[in-house]
Structures are given as structure tokens and as C-alpha cells.
Amino acid sequence: MTNPTTSTSEREPEPGPALLPKLGRWARRSLAPAGLAVLLFMALWQGVVLSGWRPDYLLPGPATVFSALGEISAAPEFWQSLGRTLSRAVTGFGLAVAIGTLIGLAVARSRLLRSAIGSLVTGLQTMPSVVWFPLAILLLGLGEQAIMFVVVLGAAPSIANGVLTGVDQVPPAYFRLGHVLRARGWNLYRFIVIPAALKNTGPGDFATGGDGIFFGIGSVNYRASSTKNGREEFAPLTFSTPWADLL
């Protein structure tokens, strides 16, 4: 008994060539609008500079800015500061997600906590992050801990509100299903509530904490310049190329 054979015309097409049209459509839908937006922004920027609305030392053109950025990137301090900034972003956002998620789940689970600190979390979310920076300097000193404090305190309330909103949107049938499956306490939230809440929590709920993150990681980078009475004195990092060229 012989196996049935298929002709060449009946064979399925190879998946390789089919990817090219998909990549083309993705580029037109995603990359083209972003590139057009960048070009429009650059053209508007250059147009404002050519109008003479502000002097060159206050509002330089794109060519001046990118030239200064190229000179600064040649300095080792630039990459050290960039690494420090990325470290702040990753560490601060990770702590904010952990703290905000725990607060959001606790408030969603307890009516007492919702009545006690629910409005407080919302109030903290609406406060600008710059308000916390003087307090952080007074409590923690001028260093990485103060900046991390501002990052976490600026982003955690927004994440907590996002998680709280996601839990509130979980259908009641999911909770009844958990009770039927005898899921109680942490198991109910681990296997049912948290996965369902994450589906209802969009990226925008986490992105609203960007104000505190960008303010914290965008603060002045400091280095230990001297030691006095057992404490490190911090001074701003300076470069040979003036930062005014980048503003």
C-alpha cells in the first residue's frame, strides 16, 4: 500500500516570503506615523529657531543640540550618568510596582482600608512629585535615597489606583468560581483575582506614575566629592561641554 502523494501546486506555501507583506504593513502602521511625527517636530523646532523668537543660547537648533550631545557622549561621565539614570528607572519602577500592587490589593480586599486610605491614595496621586523632593532631602539627605524616595512615592499611588480599579472590574462570577473551587485568601487572589485584574488594568494605569519616575531619574546626578565628619558631601556632576546647549 502506497502513501498518497500531493502535487507541488497543492503544497502549502512556505512561511518565509509571507512575512514580508506583514512586515511592510507593520512598518506603515507603526514606524511611518512615528517617523512623520518626529519630522514634524523637528521642522517645527527649526522653524521656531529661525523665527528668532528666543536667542540661540536659550533655544538652540536641532543641529546645535545633536552636535553638543555628540561631544558630551564622548565623555566617560556621560555613560556613568546614563547608567545611573537607567538604574534609578528600573529599581524605582520595580519598587513602585511592588508597593503599589500590594496597597491596591489590600485596599480592594478590605472595606476598612478602602474607607480609611482610599481617598488618601487618590490624593497622593494628584500631587506633583516636585513637592516631595524638599521633604526627601530633609529626611534622607542629598543622595540616591532621596531620589528613589521621590520616584517610589510619585509612582506607587498611581499604580495602586490602577490595581484597585482592575480588581473592582473583576466580574463577581470569578469570585463565586473561586469559592466553588475552595480558593480562599491568598490562593483566591493569586490564581483568580490578580490575573483577572491585570487584564482590566491597562498600560496607561501604570504609565500614570511616569511623572514621579521621570522627575526622580531626571534629577541632577551627584557624586561624592569629599568626606566630612564621616559623611559624604555630594556635588553635581559637571562636563566640559555646557548643558545649556542641550536645553
Short mmCIF file of C-alpha atoms in Angstrom, two decimals:
data_model
loop_
_atom_site.label_atom_id
_atom_site.label_comp_id
_atom_site.label_asym_id
_atom_site.label_seq_id
_atom_site.Cartn_x
_atom_site.Cartn_y
_atom_site.Cartn_z
CA MET A 1 0.00 0.00 0.00
CA THR A 2 1.47 3.30 -1.07
CA ASN A 3 1.10 6.62 0.69
CA PRO A 4 -0.91 9.23 -1.19
CA THR A 5 1.16 11.94 -2.73
CA THR A 6 0.32 15.54 -3.33
CA SER A 7 1.32 17.63 -6.28
CA THR A 8 3.58 20.63 -5.99
CA SER A 9 0.69 23.03 -6.58
CA GLU A 10 -1.23 21.60 -3.58
CA ARG A 11 1.60 22.08 -1.11
CA GLU A 12 1.28 24.85 1.44
CA PRO A 13 3.34 27.97 0.67
CA GLU A 14 6.49 28.49 2.66
CA PRO A 15 6.05 30.89 5.59
CA GLY A 16 9.21 32.90 4.80
CA PRO A 17 8.01 35.05 1.88
CA ALA A 18 4.63 35.62 3.57
CA LEU A 19 6.36 37.55 6.37
CA LEU A 20 7.48 40.34 4.06
CA PRO A 21 3.99 41.77 3.42
CA LYS A 22 3.26 41.60 7.16
CA LEU A 23 6.46 43.46 7.97
CA GLY A 24 5.59 46.06 5.35
CA ARG A 25 2.13 46.61 6.81
CA TRP A 26 3.58 46.82 10.33
CA ALA A 27 6.12 49.39 9.18
CA ARG A 28 3.45 51.51 7.50
CA ARG A 29 1.15 51.36 10.50
CA SER A 30 3.71 51.76 13.31
CA LEU A 31 7.00 53.19 12.07
CA ALA A 32 5.68 55.58 9.45
CA PRO A 33 3.43 57.60 11.82
CA ALA A 34 6.19 57.79 14.44
CA GLY A 35 8.74 58.91 11.86
CA LEU A 36 6.34 61.50 10.48
CA ALA A 37 5.72 62.85 13.99
CA VAL A 38 9.47 63.18 14.59
CA LEU A 39 9.96 65.01 11.28
CA LEU A 40 7.10 67.40 12.04
CA PHE A 41 8.52 68.11 15.49
CA MET A 42 11.98 68.79 14.06
CA ALA A 43 10.55 71.06 11.39
CA LEU A 44 8.51 72.99 13.97
CA TRP A 45 11.54 73.26 16.25
CA GLN A 46 13.75 74.57 13.46
CA GLY A 47 11.05 76.97 12.34
CA VAL A 48 10.77 78.48 15.82
CA VAL A 49 14.55 78.85 16.00
CA LEU A 50 14.71 80.56 12.59
CA SER A 51 11.97 82.98 13.64
CA GLY A 52 14.33 84.49 16.22
CA TRP A 53 11.74 84.23 18.99
CA ARG A 54 14.49 83.44 21.53
CA PRO A 55 18.29 83.82 21.37
CA ASP A 56 20.39 80.85 20.30
CA TYR A 57 21.77 80.32 23.79
CA LEU A 58 18.21 79.88 25.13
CA LEU A 59 16.70 77.96 22.24
CA PRO A 60 19.37 76.35 20.02
CA GLY A 61 18.50 74.50 16.85
CA PRO A 62 18.46 70.72 16.37
CA ALA A 63 21.90 70.71 14.73
CA THR A 64 23.45 72.52 17.72
CA VAL A 65 21.80 70.22 20.21
CA PHE A 66 22.82 66.99 18.47
CA SER A 67 26.34 68.29 17.98
CA ALA A 68 26.63 69.07 21.70
CA LEU A 69 25.16 65.65 22.52
CA GLY A 70 27.83 64.02 20.37
CA GLU A 71 30.57 65.89 22.24
CA ILE A 72 29.11 65.02 25.65
CA SER A 73 28.70 61.34 24.76
CA ALA A 74 32.46 61.13 24.27
CA ALA A 75 33.00 61.79 27.99
CA PRO A 76 33.04 58.76 30.34
CA GLU A 77 30.91 60.66 32.85
CA PHE A 78 28.06 60.72 30.34
CA TRP A 79 27.79 56.94 30.24
CA GLN A 80 28.20 56.68 34.00
CA SER A 81 25.33 59.14 34.47
CA LEU A 82 23.24 57.31 31.87
CA GLY A 83 23.79 54.00 33.66
CA ARG A 84 22.85 55.62 36.97
CA THR A 85 19.68 57.04 35.43
CA LEU A 86 18.63 53.69 33.94
CA SER A 87 19.35 52.01 37.26
CA ARG A 88 17.11 54.50 39.02
CA ALA A 89 14.35 53.92 36.49
CA VAL A 90 14.41 50.12 36.73
CA THR A 91 14.83 49.96 40.51
CA GLY A 92 12.37 52.73 41.27
CA PHE A 93 9.68 51.42 38.94
CA GLY A 94 10.13 47.89 40.29
CA LEU A 95 9.69 49.08 43.87
CA ALA A 96 6.73 51.25 42.88
CA VAL A 97 5.02 48.33 41.14
CA ALA A 98 5.57 46.03 44.14
CA ILE A 99 4.41 48.58 46.72
CA GLY A 100 1.54 49.90 44.61
CA THR A 101 0.27 46.40 43.82
CA LEU A 102 0.29 45.38 47.49
CA ILE A 103 -1.51 48.56 48.53
CA GLY A 104 -4.06 48.22 45.75
CA LEU A 105 -4.83 44.59 46.62
CA ALA A 106 -5.07 45.37 50.34
CA VAL A 107 -7.43 48.31 49.77
CA ALA A 108 -9.55 46.29 47.35
CA ARG A 109 -9.89 43.43 49.81
CA SER A 110 -10.68 45.41 52.97
CA ARG A 111 -13.60 47.80 53.20
CA LEU A 112 -12.00 49.38 56.26
CA LEU A 113 -8.80 50.19 54.37
CA ARG A 114 -10.79 51.47 51.40
CA SER A 115 -12.66 53.88 53.67
CA ALA A 116 -9.50 54.86 55.58
CA ILE A 117 -6.82 55.34 52.95
CA GLY A 118 -8.63 55.03 49.60
CA SER A 119 -9.07 58.78 49.26
CA LEU A 120 -5.54 59.33 50.61
CA VAL A 121 -4.03 57.23 47.81
CA THR A 122 -6.02 59.21 45.25
CA GLY A 123 -4.86 62.46 46.82
CA LEU A 124 -1.22 61.38 46.71
CA GLN A 125 -1.61 60.53 43.04
CA THR A 126 -2.76 64.05 42.17
CA MET A 127 0.13 65.75 43.99
CA PRO A 128 3.11 66.78 41.81
CA SER A 129 6.29 64.89 42.53
CA VAL A 130 8.34 68.05 43.00
CA VAL A 131 6.52 68.59 46.30
CA TRP A 132 8.23 65.55 47.82
CA PHE A 133 11.78 66.43 46.86
CA PRO A 134 12.46 69.00 49.66
CA LEU A 135 10.99 66.59 52.21
CA ALA A 136 13.13 63.76 50.85
CA ILE A 137 16.27 65.90 51.16
CA LEU A 138 15.42 66.80 54.76
CA LEU A 139 14.70 63.20 55.75
CA LEU A 140 17.23 61.25 53.71
CA GLY A 141 19.87 63.78 52.71
CA LEU A 142 21.13 64.70 49.29
CA GLY A 143 21.79 61.44 47.51
CA GLU A 144 20.34 58.38 45.81
CA GLN A 145 17.97 57.55 48.65
CA ALA A 146 16.18 60.89 48.36
CA ILE A 147 15.75 60.49 44.60
CA MET A 148 14.50 56.92 45.00
CA PHE A 149 12.05 58.13 47.64
CA VAL A 150 10.59 60.65 45.18
CA VAL A 151 10.41 58.04 42.40
CA VAL A 152 8.54 55.49 44.51
CA LEU A 153 6.23 57.98 46.20
CA GLY A 154 5.40 59.60 42.89
CA ALA A 155 4.59 56.35 41.05
CA ALA A 156 3.22 53.94 43.68
CA PRO A 157 -0.13 55.74 44.29
CA SER A 158 -0.92 55.72 40.57
CA ILE A 159 -0.15 52.02 40.32
CA ALA A 160 -2.19 51.31 43.46
CA ASN A 161 -5.19 53.09 41.96
CA GLY A 162 -4.76 51.18 38.72
CA VAL A 163 -4.71 47.84 40.54
CA LEU A 164 -7.70 48.88 42.66
CA THR A 165 -9.65 49.78 39.54
CA GLY A 166 -8.70 46.48 37.91
CA VAL A 167 -9.88 44.47 40.93
CA ASP A 168 -13.17 46.40 41.05
CA GLN A 169 -13.81 45.44 37.42
CA VAL A 170 -13.38 41.71 38.03
CA PRO A 171 -16.77 40.05 37.40
CA PRO A 172 -18.47 38.72 40.55
CA ALA A 173 -18.76 35.32 38.85
CA TYR A 174 -15.00 34.94 39.22
CA PHE A 175 -15.27 35.25 43.00
CA ARG A 176 -18.12 32.74 43.08
CA LEU A 177 -15.99 30.39 40.97
CA GLY A 178 -13.19 30.75 43.48
CA HIS A 179 -15.49 29.84 46.35
CA VAL A 180 -16.73 26.81 44.42
CA LEU A 181 -13.13 25.71 43.88
CA ARG A 182 -12.46 26.33 47.60
CA ALA A 183 -9.94 29.03 46.87
CA ARG A 184 -9.65 31.23 49.93
CA GLY A 185 -7.42 34.10 50.99
CA TRP A 186 -4.15 34.35 49.12
CA ASN A 187 -4.98 31.48 46.75
CA LEU A 188 -8.12 33.31 45.59
CA TYR A 189 -6.13 36.41 44.73
CA ARG A 190 -3.14 34.52 43.34
CA PHE A 191 -4.96 32.29 40.87
CA ILE A 192 -8.16 34.23 40.08
CA VAL A 193 -8.31 37.86 41.16
CA ILE A 194 -4.82 39.06 40.22
CA PRO A 195 -4.78 37.52 36.69
CA ALA A 196 -8.27 38.91 36.03
CA ALA A 197 -7.32 42.33 37.43
CA LEU A 198 -4.23 42.52 35.24
CA LYS A 199 -6.43 42.03 32.18
CA ASN A 200 -8.53 45.01 33.28
CA THR A 201 -5.50 47.12 34.18
CA GLY A 202 -4.21 48.77 31.02
CA PRO A 203 -0.68 50.09 30.45
CA GLY A 204 -2.00 53.61 31.00
CA ASP A 205 -2.71 52.83 34.64
CA PHE A 206 0.97 52.10 35.16
CA ALA A 207 2.14 54.88 32.87
CA THR A 208 0.39 57.49 35.02
CA GLY A 209 3.21 57.04 37.50
CA GLY A 210 5.67 58.37 34.94
CA ASP A 211 5.60 61.85 36.48
CA GLY A 212 7.35 60.70 39.62
CA ILE A 213 9.68 58.37 37.74
CA PHE A 214 10.80 60.95 35.19
CA PHE A 215 11.25 63.59 37.88
CA GLY A 216 13.30 61.28 40.06
CA ILE A 217 15.56 59.86 37.37
CA GLY A 218 15.81 63.27 35.72
CA SER A 219 17.14 64.94 38.84
CA VAL A 220 20.71 66.12 38.98
CA ASN A 221 23.26 63.32 39.20
CA TYR A 222 25.53 63.66 42.20
CA ARG A 223 28.93 62.29 43.03
CA ALA A 224 30.74 62.10 46.34
CA SER A 225 33.28 64.93 46.25
CA SER A 226 34.55 64.91 49.81
CA THR A 227 34.04 63.35 53.20
CA LYS A 228 33.32 65.50 56.23
CA ASN A 229 32.69 64.19 59.76
CA GLY A 230 32.14 60.71 58.38
CA ARG A 231 29.55 61.85 55.87
CA GLU A 232 29.92 62.10 52.13
CA GLU A 233 29.40 65.53 50.64
CA PHE A 234 27.78 65.46 47.21
CA ALA A 235 28.44 67.83 44.35
CA PRO A 236 26.80 67.97 40.91
CA LEU A 237 28.47 66.23 38.00
CA THR A 238 29.93 68.71 35.53
CA PHE A 239 31.04 68.32 31.94
CA SER A 240 33.35 70.33 29.76
CA THR A 241 30.52 70.96 27.30
CA PRO A 242 27.87 73.29 28.77
CA TRP A 243 24.47 71.74 29.35
CA ALA A 244 22.84 74.92 28.05
CA ASP A 245 23.48 73.62 24.55
CA LEU A 246 21.06 70.80 25.20
CA LEU A 247 18.24 72.97 26.58
#
